[in-house]
PDB file of C-alpha atoms in Angstrom:
ATOM      1  CA  MET A  30      10.125 -47.535 -33.477  1.00  0.00           C
ATOM      2  CA  SER A  31       7.626 -47.786 -30.619  1.00  0.00           C
ATOM      3  CA  ASP A  32       3.914 -47.762 -31.338  1.00  0.00           C
ATOM      4  CA  LYS A  33       3.665 -44.875 -28.876  1.00  0.00           C
ATOM      5  CA  ILE A  34       5.905 -42.596 -30.909  1.00  0.00           C
ATOM      6  CA  ILE A  35       3.950 -39.646 -32.296  1.00  0.00           C
ATOM      7  CA  PRO A  36       4.811 -36.877 -34.768  1.00  0.00           C
ATOM      8  CA  CYS A  37       6.177 -33.610 -33.444  1.00  0.00           C
ATOM      9  CA  ARG A  38       3.052 -31.826 -34.716  1.00  0.00           C
ATOM     10  CA  LYS A  39       0.890 -34.018 -32.466  1.00  0.00           C
ATOM     11  CA  ALA A  40       3.211 -33.437 -29.514  1.00  0.00           C
ATOM     12  CA  PHE A  41       2.782 -29.722 -30.158  1.00  0.00           C
ATOM     13  CA  THR A  42      -1.026 -29.797 -30.302  1.00  0.00           C
ATOM     14  CA  ASN A  43      -1.297 -31.987 -27.200  1.00  0.00           C
ATOM     15  CA  THR A  44       0.920 -29.585 -25.267  1.00  0.00           C
ATOM     16  CA  ILE A  45      -0.575 -26.321 -26.514  1.00  0.00           C
ATOM     17  CA  LEU A  46      -4.034 -27.576 -25.540  1.00  0.00           C
ATOM     18  CA  GLU A  47      -2.780 -28.242 -22.009  1.00  0.00           C
ATOM     19  CA  GLU A  48      -1.210 -24.782 -21.832  1.00  0.00           C
ATOM     20  CA  ALA A  49      -4.270 -23.039 -23.281  1.00  0.00           C
ATOM     21  CA  ARG A  50      -6.521 -24.646 -20.670  1.00  0.00           C
ATOM     22  CA  LYS A  51      -4.462 -22.848 -18.033  1.00  0.00           C
ATOM     23  CA  ASN A  52      -3.973 -19.574 -19.904  1.00  0.00           C
ATOM     24  CA  LYS A  53      -6.921 -17.941 -21.681  1.00  0.00           C
ATOM     25  CA  ASN A  54      -4.551 -15.515 -23.425  1.00  0.00           C
ATOM     26  CA  ILE A  55      -3.220 -18.316 -25.635  1.00  0.00           C
ATOM     27  CA  PHE A  56      -4.828 -18.287 -29.071  1.00  0.00           C
ATOM     28  CA  VAL A  57      -4.381 -20.642 -32.003  1.00  0.00           C
ATOM     29  CA  VAL A  58      -4.957 -19.412 -35.561  1.00  0.00           C
ATOM     30  CA  THR A  59      -4.968 -21.689 -38.591  1.00  0.00           C
ATOM     31  CA  SER A  60      -5.728 -21.566 -42.301  1.00  0.00           C
ATOM     32  CA  ASP A  61      -7.845 -24.619 -43.114  1.00  0.00           C
ATOM     33  CA  ALA A  62      -5.060 -26.751 -41.631  1.00  0.00           C
ATOM     34  CA  ARG A  63      -6.554 -28.100 -38.438  1.00  0.00           C
ATOM     35  CA  GLY A  64      -6.232 -31.606 -39.885  1.00  0.00           C
ATOM     36  CA  SER A  65      -2.643 -31.131 -41.039  1.00  0.00           C
ATOM     37  CA  VAL A  66      -1.635 -29.665 -37.699  1.00  0.00           C
ATOM     38  CA  THR A  67      -3.917 -32.056 -35.698  1.00  0.00           C
ATOM     39  CA  LEU A  68      -5.859 -29.235 -34.023  1.00  0.00           C
ATOM     40  CA  GLU A  69      -9.276 -30.924 -33.967  1.00  0.00           C
ATOM     41  CA  ASP A  70      -9.305 -31.421 -30.184  1.00  0.00           C
ATOM     42  CA  PHE A  71      -8.209 -27.844 -29.537  1.00  0.00           C
ATOM     43  CA  ALA A  72     -10.935 -26.405 -31.788  1.00  0.00           C
ATOM     44  CA  LYS A  73     -13.572 -28.593 -30.173  1.00  0.00           C
ATOM     45  CA  GLU A  74     -12.613 -27.926 -26.553  1.00  0.00           C
ATOM     46  CA  LEU A  75     -11.542 -24.268 -26.738  1.00  0.00           C
ATOM     47  CA  PRO A  76     -13.477 -22.651 -29.611  1.00  0.00           C
ATOM     48  CA  GLY A  77     -13.155 -19.227 -27.967  1.00  0.00           C
ATOM     49  CA  GLN A  78      -9.360 -19.424 -28.269  1.00  0.00           C
ATOM     50  CA  PHE A  79      -9.332 -20.800 -31.806  1.00  0.00           C
ATOM     51  CA  VAL A  80      -9.546 -18.834 -35.076  1.00  0.00           C
ATOM     52  CA  GLU A  81     -10.063 -20.431 -38.498  1.00  0.00           C
ATOM     53  CA  VAL A  82      -9.478 -18.113 -41.475  1.00  0.00           C
ATOM     54  CA  GLY A  83      -9.766 -20.624 -44.330  1.00  0.00           C
ATOM     55  CA  ILE A  84      -7.122 -21.005 -47.025  1.00  0.00           C
ATOM     56  CA  ALA A  85      -5.622 -17.557 -46.388  1.00  0.00           C
ATOM     57  CA  GLU A  86      -2.182 -17.781 -44.804  1.00  0.00           C
ATOM     58  CA  GLN A  87      -1.487 -14.054 -45.202  1.00  0.00           C
ATOM     59  CA  ASN A  88      -4.694 -13.238 -43.351  1.00  0.00           C
ATOM     60  CA  ALA A  89      -3.833 -15.768 -40.641  1.00  0.00           C
ATOM     61  CA  VAL A  90      -0.574 -13.990 -39.864  1.00  0.00           C
ATOM     62  CA  GLY A  91      -2.323 -10.605 -39.910  1.00  0.00           C
ATOM     63  CA  VAL A  92      -5.062 -11.821 -37.561  1.00  0.00           C
ATOM     64  CA  GLY A  93      -2.446 -13.381 -35.302  1.00  0.00           C
ATOM     65  CA  ALA A  94      -0.495 -10.134 -35.168  1.00  0.00           C
ATOM     66  CA  GLY A  95      -3.673  -8.238 -34.342  1.00  0.00           C
ATOM     67  CA  LEU A  96      -4.469 -10.567 -31.467  1.00  0.00           C
ATOM     68  CA  ALA A  97      -0.884 -10.317 -30.216  1.00  0.00           C
ATOM     69  CA  SER A  98      -1.061  -6.515 -30.276  1.00  0.00           C
ATOM     70  CA  CYS A  99      -3.975  -6.852 -27.826  1.00  0.00           C
ATOM     71  CA  GLY A 100      -1.867  -8.885 -25.410  1.00  0.00           C
ATOM     72  CA  MET A 101      -2.577 -12.414 -26.604  1.00  0.00           C
ATOM     73  CA  ASN A 102       0.091 -15.108 -27.006  1.00  0.00           C
ATOM     74  CA  VAL A 103      -0.655 -16.367 -30.506  1.00  0.00           C
ATOM     75  CA  PHE A 104       0.302 -19.543 -32.343  1.00  0.00           C
ATOM     76  CA  VAL A 105      -0.331 -19.389 -36.106  1.00  0.00           C
ATOM     77  CA  CYS A 106      -0.237 -22.939 -37.438  1.00  0.00           C
ATOM     78  CA  GLY A 107      -0.089 -24.522 -40.878  1.00  0.00           C
ATOM     79  CA  PRO A 108       2.203 -25.990 -43.543  1.00  0.00           C
ATOM     80  CA  ALA A 109       5.733 -24.613 -43.314  1.00  0.00           C
ATOM     81  CA  SER A 110       5.988 -24.284 -47.084  1.00  0.00           C
ATOM     82  CA  PHE A 111       3.195 -21.695 -47.162  1.00  0.00           C
ATOM     83  CA  TYR A 112       4.019 -19.692 -44.029  1.00  0.00           C
ATOM     84  CA  SER A 113       7.642 -19.293 -45.093  1.00  0.00           C
ATOM     85  CA  ALA A 114       6.708 -18.188 -48.614  1.00  0.00           C
ATOM     86  CA  ARG A 115       3.142 -17.058 -49.344  1.00  0.00           C
ATOM     87  CA  SER A 116       2.789 -15.062 -46.116  1.00  0.00           C
ATOM     88  CA  LEU A 117       6.427 -14.071 -45.759  1.00  0.00           C
ATOM     89  CA  GLU A 118       5.787 -10.324 -45.991  1.00  0.00           C
ATOM     90  CA  GLN A 119       3.232 -10.519 -43.194  1.00  0.00           C
ATOM     91  CA  VAL A 120       5.692 -12.456 -41.027  1.00  0.00           C
ATOM     92  CA  LYS A 121       8.361  -9.858 -41.760  1.00  0.00           C
ATOM     93  CA  VAL A 122       6.238  -6.740 -41.230  1.00  0.00           C
ATOM     94  CA  ASP A 123       3.281  -7.674 -38.999  1.00  0.00           C
ATOM     95  CA  VAL A 124       5.219  -9.996 -36.688  1.00  0.00           C
ATOM     96  CA  ALA A 125       8.971  -9.313 -36.661  1.00  0.00           C
ATOM     97  CA  TYR A 126       9.105  -5.595 -37.536  1.00  0.00           C
ATOM     98  CA  SER A 127       6.040  -4.794 -35.413  1.00  0.00           C
ATOM     99  CA  ARG A 128       7.397  -6.855 -32.500  1.00  0.00           C
ATOM    100  CA  ASN A 129       4.260  -8.903 -31.981  1.00  0.00           C
ATOM    101  CA  SER A 130       4.356 -12.086 -29.913  1.00  0.00           C
ATOM    102  CA  VAL A 131       3.353 -14.517 -32.654  1.00  0.00           C
ATOM    103  CA  LYS A 132       4.714 -18.017 -32.979  1.00  0.00           C
ATOM    104  CA  ILE A 133       4.597 -19.349 -36.550  1.00  0.00           C
ATOM    105  CA  ILE A 134       4.285 -23.135 -36.283  1.00  0.00           C
ATOM    106  CA  GLY A 135       5.309 -24.586 -39.633  1.00  0.00           C
ATOM    107  CA  VAL A 136       4.292 -28.246 -39.840  1.00  0.00           C
ATOM    108  CA  SER A 137       5.213 -30.766 -42.533  1.00  0.00           C
ATOM    109  CA  GLY A 138       8.467 -28.893 -42.985  1.00  0.00           C
ATOM    110  CA  GLY A 139      11.479 -29.792 -45.087  1.00  0.00           C
ATOM    111  CA  VAL A 140      10.644 -32.678 -47.426  1.00  0.00           C
ATOM    112  CA  SER A 141       7.781 -34.046 -45.292  1.00  0.00           C
ATOM    113  CA  TYR A 142       5.321 -33.852 -48.178  1.00  0.00           C
ATOM    114  CA  GLY A 143       7.578 -36.163 -50.203  1.00  0.00           C
ATOM    115  CA  ALA A 144       5.910 -36.938 -53.515  1.00  0.00           C
ATOM    116  CA  LEU A 145       4.048 -33.605 -53.688  1.00  0.00           C
ATOM    117  CA  GLY A 146       7.304 -32.062 -54.853  1.00  0.00           C
ATOM    118  CA  SER A 147       9.115 -28.763 -54.595  1.00  0.00           C
ATOM    119  CA  THR A 148       5.972 -26.618 -54.354  1.00  0.00           C
ATOM    120  CA  HIS A 149       5.253 -28.199 -50.967  1.00  0.00           C
ATOM    121  CA  HIS A 150       8.807 -28.462 -49.620  1.00  0.00           C
ATOM    122  CA  SER A 151      10.198 -25.823 -47.268  1.00  0.00           C
ATOM    123  CA  LEU A 152      13.932 -25.888 -47.844  1.00  0.00           C
ATOM    124  CA  HIS A 153      14.477 -22.140 -47.689  1.00  0.00           C
ATOM    125  CA  ASP A 154      12.728 -21.276 -44.424  1.00  0.00           C
ATOM    126  CA  ILE A 155      15.732 -21.201 -42.085  1.00  0.00           C
ATOM    127  CA  ALA A 156      17.636 -18.988 -44.505  1.00  0.00           C
ATOM    128  CA  VAL A 157      14.794 -16.470 -44.651  1.00  0.00           C
ATOM    129  CA  MET A 158      13.424 -16.474 -41.118  1.00  0.00           C
ATOM    130  CA  ARG A 159      16.764 -16.032 -39.379  1.00  0.00           C
ATOM    131  CA  THR A 160      17.352 -12.734 -41.197  1.00  0.00           C
ATOM    132  CA  PHE A 161      14.350 -11.047 -39.550  1.00  0.00           C
ATOM    133  CA  PRO A 162      15.325  -8.999 -36.469  1.00  0.00           C
ATOM    134  CA  ASP A 163      14.033 -10.436 -33.167  1.00  0.00           C
ATOM    135  CA  MET A 164      12.616 -13.534 -34.898  1.00  0.00           C
ATOM    136  CA  HIS A 165      13.716 -16.696 -33.078  1.00  0.00           C
ATOM    137  CA  VAL A 166      14.006 -19.945 -35.058  1.00  0.00           C
ATOM    138  CA  TYR A 167      13.627 -23.477 -33.673  1.00  0.00           C
ATOM    139  CA  LEU A 168      13.717 -27.003 -35.124  1.00  0.00           C
ATOM    140  CA  PRO A 169      12.825 -29.668 -32.539  1.00  0.00           C
ATOM    141  CA  ALA A 170      14.288 -33.142 -33.007  1.00  0.00           C
ATOM    142  CA  ASP A 171      11.524 -35.285 -31.519  1.00  0.00           C
ATOM    143  CA  ARG A 172       8.267 -35.304 -29.557  1.00  0.00           C
ATOM    144  CA  PHE A 173       9.878 -34.744 -26.149  1.00  0.00           C
ATOM    145  CA  GLN A 174      11.822 -31.708 -27.288  1.00  0.00           C
ATOM    146  CA  THR A 175       8.702 -30.398 -29.042  1.00  0.00           C
ATOM    147  CA  GLU A 176       6.718 -30.656 -25.802  1.00  0.00           C
ATOM    148  CA  LYS A 177       9.341 -28.719 -23.842  1.00  0.00           C
ATOM    149  CA  LEU A 178       9.662 -26.116 -26.591  1.00  0.00           C
ATOM    150  CA  THR A 179       5.889 -25.608 -26.697  1.00  0.00           C
ATOM    151  CA  GLU A 180       5.758 -25.152 -22.917  1.00  0.00           C
ATOM    152  CA  TYR A 181       8.570 -22.617 -23.182  1.00  0.00           C
ATOM    153  CA  LEU A 182       6.903 -20.646 -25.984  1.00  0.00           C
ATOM    154  CA  ALA A 183       3.541 -20.680 -24.191  1.00  0.00           C
ATOM    155  CA  ASN A 184       5.216 -18.624 -21.486  1.00  0.00           C
ATOM    156  CA  SER A 185       7.346 -16.417 -23.746  1.00  0.00           C
ATOM    157  CA  ASP A 186       6.605 -13.077 -25.382  1.00  0.00           C
ATOM    158  CA  GLU A 187       9.068 -13.565 -28.249  1.00  0.00           C
ATOM    159  CA  ALA A 188       8.245 -13.871 -31.937  1.00  0.00           C
ATOM    160  CA  ALA A 189       9.308 -17.254 -33.288  1.00  0.00           C
ATOM    161  CA  TYR A 190       9.282 -19.626 -36.231  1.00  0.00           C
ATOM    162  CA  VAL A 191       9.119 -23.327 -35.374  1.00  0.00           C
ATOM    163  CA  ARG A 192       9.534 -25.968 -38.064  1.00  0.00           C
ATOM    164  CA  MET A 193       8.562 -29.580 -37.512  1.00  0.00           C
ATOM    165  CA  GLY A 194       7.916 -32.596 -39.699  1.00  0.00           C
ATOM    166  CA  ARG A 195       4.777 -34.519 -40.593  1.00  0.00           C
ATOM    167  CA  ASN A 196       5.544 -38.130 -39.689  1.00  0.00           C
ATOM    168  CA  ALA A 197       6.495 -39.825 -36.440  1.00  0.00           C
ATOM    169  CA  VAL A 198      10.254 -39.822 -35.868  1.00  0.00           C
ATOM    170  CA  PRO A 199      12.429 -41.966 -33.577  1.00  0.00           C
ATOM    171  CA  ASP A 200      12.994 -40.621 -30.088  1.00  0.00           C
ATOM    172  CA  VAL A 201      16.251 -38.817 -29.463  1.00  0.00           C
ATOM    173  CA  TYR A 202      15.359 -37.812 -25.920  1.00  0.00           C
ATOM    174  CA  THR A 203      13.258 -38.938 -22.964  1.00  0.00           C
ATOM    175  CA  ALA A 204      10.573 -37.143 -20.979  1.00  0.00           C
ATOM    176  CA  ASN A 205      13.183 -36.354 -18.315  1.00  0.00           C
ATOM    177  CA  ASP A 206      15.581 -34.457 -20.601  1.00  0.00           C
ATOM    178  CA  THR A 207      15.873 -30.713 -20.187  1.00  0.00           C
ATOM    179  CA  PHE A 208      16.787 -28.007 -22.696  1.00  0.00           C
ATOM    180  CA  THR A 209      18.008 -24.443 -22.659  1.00  0.00           C
ATOM    181  CA  PHE A 210      16.528 -22.877 -25.767  1.00  0.00           C
ATOM    182  CA  GLY A 211      19.106 -20.623 -27.324  1.00  0.00           C
ATOM    183  CA  LYS A 212      21.885 -23.073 -26.420  1.00  0.00           C
ATOM    184  CA  GLY A 213      22.843 -26.181 -28.391  1.00  0.00           C
ATOM    185  CA  LYS A 214      22.912 -29.574 -26.693  1.00  0.00           C
ATOM    186  CA  VAL A 215      25.971 -31.849 -26.818  1.00  0.00           C
ATOM    187  CA  LEU A 216      24.775 -35.450 -27.240  1.00  0.00           C
ATOM    188  CA  THR A 217      28.119 -37.238 -27.582  1.00  0.00           C
ATOM    189  CA  GLU A 218      31.671 -36.158 -26.889  1.00  0.00           C
ATOM    190  CA  GLY A 219      34.473 -36.668 -29.399  1.00  0.00           C
ATOM    191  CA  GLN A 220      37.655 -35.017 -30.585  1.00  0.00           C
ATOM    192  CA  ASP A 221      37.950 -36.113 -34.234  1.00  0.00           C
ATOM    193  CA  VAL A 222      34.973 -34.395 -35.870  1.00  0.00           C
ATOM    194  CA  ALA A 223      31.985 -32.347 -34.753  1.00  0.00           C
ATOM    195  CA  ILE A 224      28.624 -33.176 -36.326  1.00  0.00           C
ATOM    196  CA  ILE A 225      26.130 -30.352 -35.851  1.00  0.00           C
ATOM    197  CA  ALA A 226      22.570 -31.295 -36.777  1.00  0.00           C
ATOM    198  CA  THR A 227      19.109 -29.803 -36.389  1.00  0.00           C
ATOM    199  CA  GLY A 228      15.531 -31.052 -36.455  1.00  0.00           C
ATOM    200  CA  GLU A 229      14.902 -34.558 -37.736  1.00  0.00           C
ATOM    201  CA  THR A 230      18.516 -34.995 -38.863  1.00  0.00           C
ATOM    202  CA  VAL A 231      19.675 -35.198 -35.233  1.00  0.00           C
ATOM    203  CA  TYR A 232      18.612 -38.847 -34.942  1.00  0.00           C
ATOM    204  CA  HIS A 233      20.511 -39.707 -38.119  1.00  0.00           C
ATOM    205  CA  ALA A 234      23.594 -37.855 -36.862  1.00  0.00           C
ATOM    206  CA  LEU A 235      23.573 -40.107 -33.806  1.00  0.00           C
ATOM    207  CA  GLN A 236      23.364 -43.164 -36.061  1.00  0.00           C
ATOM    208  CA  ALA A 237      26.362 -41.866 -37.998  1.00  0.00           C
ATOM    209  CA  GLU A 238      28.271 -41.392 -34.739  1.00  0.00           C
ATOM    210  CA  LYS A 239      27.859 -45.116 -34.014  1.00  0.00           C
ATOM    211  CA  GLU A 240      29.186 -46.043 -37.458  1.00  0.00           C
ATOM    212  CA  LEU A 241      32.158 -43.717 -37.040  1.00  0.00           C
ATOM    213  CA  GLN A 242      32.868 -45.119 -33.592  1.00  0.00           C
ATOM    214  CA  ALA A 243      33.071 -48.595 -35.108  1.00  0.00           C
ATOM    215  CA  LYS A 244      35.766 -47.223 -37.422  1.00  0.00           C
ATOM    216  CA  GLY A 245      37.737 -45.783 -34.512  1.00  0.00           C
ATOM    217  CA  ILE A 246      36.590 -42.199 -35.090  1.00  0.00           C
ATOM    218  CA  LYS A 247      35.142 -40.264 -32.158  1.00  0.00           C
ATOM    219  CA  ALA A 248      32.504 -37.729 -33.144  1.00  0.00           C
ATOM    220  CA  MET A 249      31.060 -34.899 -31.123  1.00  0.00           C
ATOM    221  CA  VAL A 250      27.334 -34.689 -31.944  1.00  0.00           C
ATOM    222  CA  ILE A 251      25.494 -31.438 -31.268  1.00  0.00           C
ATOM    223  CA  ASP A 252      21.754 -30.838 -31.516  1.00  0.00           C
ATOM    224  CA  MET A 253      21.458 -27.210 -32.648  1.00  0.00           C
ATOM    225  CA  HIS A 254      17.716 -27.026 -31.989  1.00  0.00           C
ATOM    226  CA  THR A 255      17.833 -23.224 -31.859  1.00  0.00           C
ATOM    227  CA  LEU A 256      18.984 -21.641 -35.111  1.00  0.00           C
ATOM    228  CA  LYS A 257      18.429 -18.146 -33.803  1.00  0.00           C
ATOM    229  CA  PRO A 258      19.720 -17.018 -31.381  1.00  0.00           C
ATOM    230  CA  LEU A 259      22.601 -19.272 -32.432  1.00  0.00           C
ATOM    231  CA  ASP A 260      24.914 -20.803 -29.846  1.00  0.00           C
ATOM    232  CA  GLU A 261      28.106 -19.312 -31.257  1.00  0.00           C
ATOM    233  CA  GLU A 262      30.137 -20.195 -28.189  1.00  0.00           C
ATOM    234  CA  LEU A 263      29.437 -23.918 -28.555  1.00  0.00           C
ATOM    235  CA  ILE A 264      30.231 -23.831 -32.289  1.00  0.00           C
ATOM    236  CA  ILE A 265      33.624 -22.248 -31.595  1.00  0.00           C
ATOM    237  CA  ILE A 266      34.341 -24.780 -28.834  1.00  0.00           C
ATOM    238  CA  ALA A 267      33.495 -27.620 -31.248  1.00  0.00           C
ATOM    239  CA  ALA A 268      35.788 -26.163 -33.911  1.00  0.00           C
ATOM    240  CA  ILE A 269      38.680 -25.765 -31.487  1.00  0.00           C
ATOM    241  CA  LYS A 270      38.211 -29.242 -30.008  1.00  0.00           C
ATOM    242  CA  THR A 271      37.877 -31.210 -33.264  1.00  0.00           C
ATOM    243  CA  GLY A 272      39.289 -29.123 -36.115  1.00  0.00           C
ATOM    244  CA  HIS A 273      36.588 -30.562 -38.399  1.00  0.00           C
ATOM    245  CA  VAL A 274      32.921 -29.495 -38.501  1.00  0.00           C
ATOM    246  CA  LEU A 275      30.159 -31.256 -40.443  1.00  0.00           C
ATOM    247  CA  THR A 276      26.663 -29.735 -40.503  1.00  0.00           C
ATOM    248  CA  VAL A 277      23.543 -31.742 -41.355  1.00  0.00           C
ATOM    249  CA  GLU A 278      20.137 -30.299 -42.202  1.00  0.00           C
ATOM    250  CA  GLU A 279      16.882 -30.939 -44.051  1.00  0.00           C
ATOM    251  CA  HIS A 280      17.294 -27.628 -45.862  1.00  0.00           C
ATOM    252  CA  SER A 281      19.073 -26.098 -48.821  1.00  0.00           C
ATOM    253  CA  ILE A 282      22.849 -26.027 -48.498  1.00  0.00           C
ATOM    254  CA  PHE A 283      22.508 -22.258 -48.891  1.00  0.00           C
ATOM    255  CA  GLY A 284      21.740 -20.059 -45.916  1.00  0.00           C
ATOM    256  CA  GLY A 285      20.575 -22.637 -43.387  1.00  0.00           C
ATOM    257  CA  LEU A 286      22.364 -24.285 -40.464  1.00  0.00           C
ATOM    258  CA  GLY A 287      25.503 -24.811 -42.541  1.00  0.00           C
ATOM    259  CA  GLY A 288      25.604 -21.182 -43.615  1.00  0.00           C
ATOM    260  CA  ALA A 289      25.030 -19.971 -40.067  1.00  0.00           C
ATOM    261  CA  VAL A 290      27.774 -22.202 -38.649  1.00  0.00           C
ATOM    262  CA  ALA A 291      30.161 -21.160 -41.449  1.00  0.00           C
ATOM    263  CA  GLU A 292      29.565 -17.502 -40.590  1.00  0.00           C
ATOM    264  CA  VAL A 293      30.664 -18.160 -37.022  1.00  0.00           C
ATOM    265  CA  ILE A 294      33.631 -20.389 -37.817  1.00  0.00           C
ATOM    266  CA  SER A 295      35.048 -18.261 -40.633  1.00  0.00           C
ATOM    267  CA  GLN A 296      35.099 -15.161 -38.435  1.00  0.00           C
ATOM    268  CA  ASN A 297      36.317 -16.760 -35.210  1.00  0.00           C
ATOM    269  CA  TYR A 298      38.209 -20.021 -35.686  1.00  0.00           C
ATOM    270  CA  PRO A 299      38.487 -21.266 -39.298  1.00  0.00           C
ATOM    271  CA  VAL A 300      38.669 -25.054 -39.614  1.00  0.00           C
ATOM    272  CA  LYS A 301      37.815 -27.649 -42.245  1.00  0.00           C
ATOM    273  CA  MET A 302      34.065 -27.779 -42.748  1.00  0.00           C
ATOM    274  CA  LYS A 303      31.457 -29.571 -44.867  1.00  0.00           C
ATOM    275  CA  ILE A 304      27.742 -28.793 -45.301  1.00  0.00           C
ATOM    276  CA  LEU A 305      25.309 -31.679 -45.830  1.00  0.00           C
ATOM    277  CA  GLY A 306      21.857 -30.695 -47.034  1.00  0.00           C
ATOM    278  CA  ILE A 307      19.766 -30.442 -50.172  1.00  0.00           C
ATOM    279  CA  PRO A 308      21.860 -29.367 -53.199  1.00  0.00           C
ATOM    280  CA  ASP A 309      20.975 -26.630 -55.668  1.00  0.00           C
ATOM    281  CA  GLU A 310      18.306 -28.566 -57.538  1.00  0.00           C
ATOM    282  CA  ASN A 311      14.597 -29.338 -57.492  1.00  0.00           C
ATOM    283  CA  VAL A 312      14.100 -32.261 -55.145  1.00  0.00           C
ATOM    284  CA  ILE A 313      13.142 -35.621 -56.638  1.00  0.00           C
ATOM    285  CA  ASN A 314       9.669 -36.958 -55.793  1.00  0.00           C
ATOM    286  CA  ALA A 315       9.850 -39.725 -53.182  1.00  0.00           C
ATOM    287  CA  LYS A 316       8.942 -40.579 -49.601  1.00  0.00           C
ATOM    288  CA  PRO A 317      10.695 -38.441 -46.962  1.00  0.00           C
ATOM    289  CA  LEU A 318      13.036 -41.182 -45.724  1.00  0.00           C
ATOM    290  CA  GLU A 319      13.892 -42.094 -49.318  1.00  0.00           C
ATOM    291  CA  LEU A 320      14.807 -38.449 -49.885  1.00  0.00           C
ATOM    292  CA  PHE A 321      16.992 -38.471 -46.783  1.00  0.00           C
ATOM    293  CA  GLU A 322      18.776 -41.558 -48.107  1.00  0.00           C
ATOM    294  CA  TYR A 323      19.113 -40.150 -51.636  1.00  0.00           C
ATOM    295  CA  TYR A 324      20.694 -36.909 -50.413  1.00  0.00           C
ATOM    296  CA  GLY A 325      22.968 -38.549 -47.855  1.00  0.00           C
ATOM    297  CA  LEU A 326      21.162 -37.371 -44.725  1.00  0.00           C
ATOM    298  CA  THR A 327      20.781 -40.769 -43.000  1.00  0.00           C
ATOM    299  CA  GLY A 328      23.434 -42.426 -40.842  1.00  0.00           C
ATOM    300  CA  PRO A 329      25.479 -43.980 -43.658  1.00  0.00           C
ATOM    301  CA  GLY A 330      25.452 -40.787 -45.724  1.00  0.00           C
ATOM    302  CA  ILE A 331      26.499 -38.637 -42.790  1.00  0.00           C
ATOM    303  CA  CYS A 332      29.230 -41.138 -41.978  1.00  0.00           C
ATOM    304  CA  ARG A 333      30.509 -40.872 -45.556  1.00  0.00           C
ATOM    305  CA  GLY A 334      30.451 -37.094 -45.322  1.00  0.00           C
ATOM    306  CA  ALA A 335      32.486 -37.174 -42.131  1.00  0.00           C
ATOM    307  CA  LEU A 336      35.058 -39.536 -43.659  1.00  0.00           C
ATOM    308  CA  GLU A 337      35.416 -37.295 -46.713  1.00  0.00           C
ATOM    309  CA  LEU A 338      35.941 -34.293 -44.439  1.00  0.00           C
ATOM    310  CA  LEU A 339      38.626 -36.141 -42.475  1.00  0.00           C
ATOM    311  CA  LYS A 340      40.649 -37.147 -45.544  1.00  0.00           C
TER     312      LYS A 340
END
């Protein structure tokens, strides 16, 4: 890992500061989380576009919705575990139902908080957020994708939930890569099995593809960075091409990427499928990468899951 690699949350704050310098309608709201989100520079340079509400996530969403109703493009930022739980009603009613252009930026998502345990994990957020009408859901894989996503959202009037991790992650992309948000991205071609991953699991899916290739198995790897709107067409193409679909996510096995993909496949082109994620249990306390290894979400674990599916 290069010394220059930075967390997605830092890529977000660097980019939103650049965008807010150009557009005075961009506002950032946070709930005593400027350190967690890395918003110190934004607050210092653009205090007139920054709102601090203290430890009050429900109020933060309400304030953000109020600003959006006045024509502002608002980014409400803080720990994913709190914005997808404590302030869920405000996200549902004040943002989605009221059609306000608020972007909920959930940092330290999934198992990023590691040893702090289940109270601080967000392993239900995809399942919940994708059920809200007109709420878009994104999980960037690395800093470069986060930068492009932030630029896109800074010029969009949609409501969105964006989940990103806490620590620096290996690069999947380069600064020259482009993305169409709302469409998945095929990273490798293969006809034996399709591995569909999202967020920080994309890197590990690519590592698994290398292991499978060494065993003579060709895997199609897809980065499903947009969970809603979901690229149903690409999912069906992957099912038809490979006949085997493996999903990988830092989320409960219920209702997340795996559930969404299963909904599409079961109704359009049923094939063998396996969902890799966090099982129905309280997560053990450990460092994030240790948790990935324990639950089979690193390269070797994903490789094993693919081999089991192909039996």
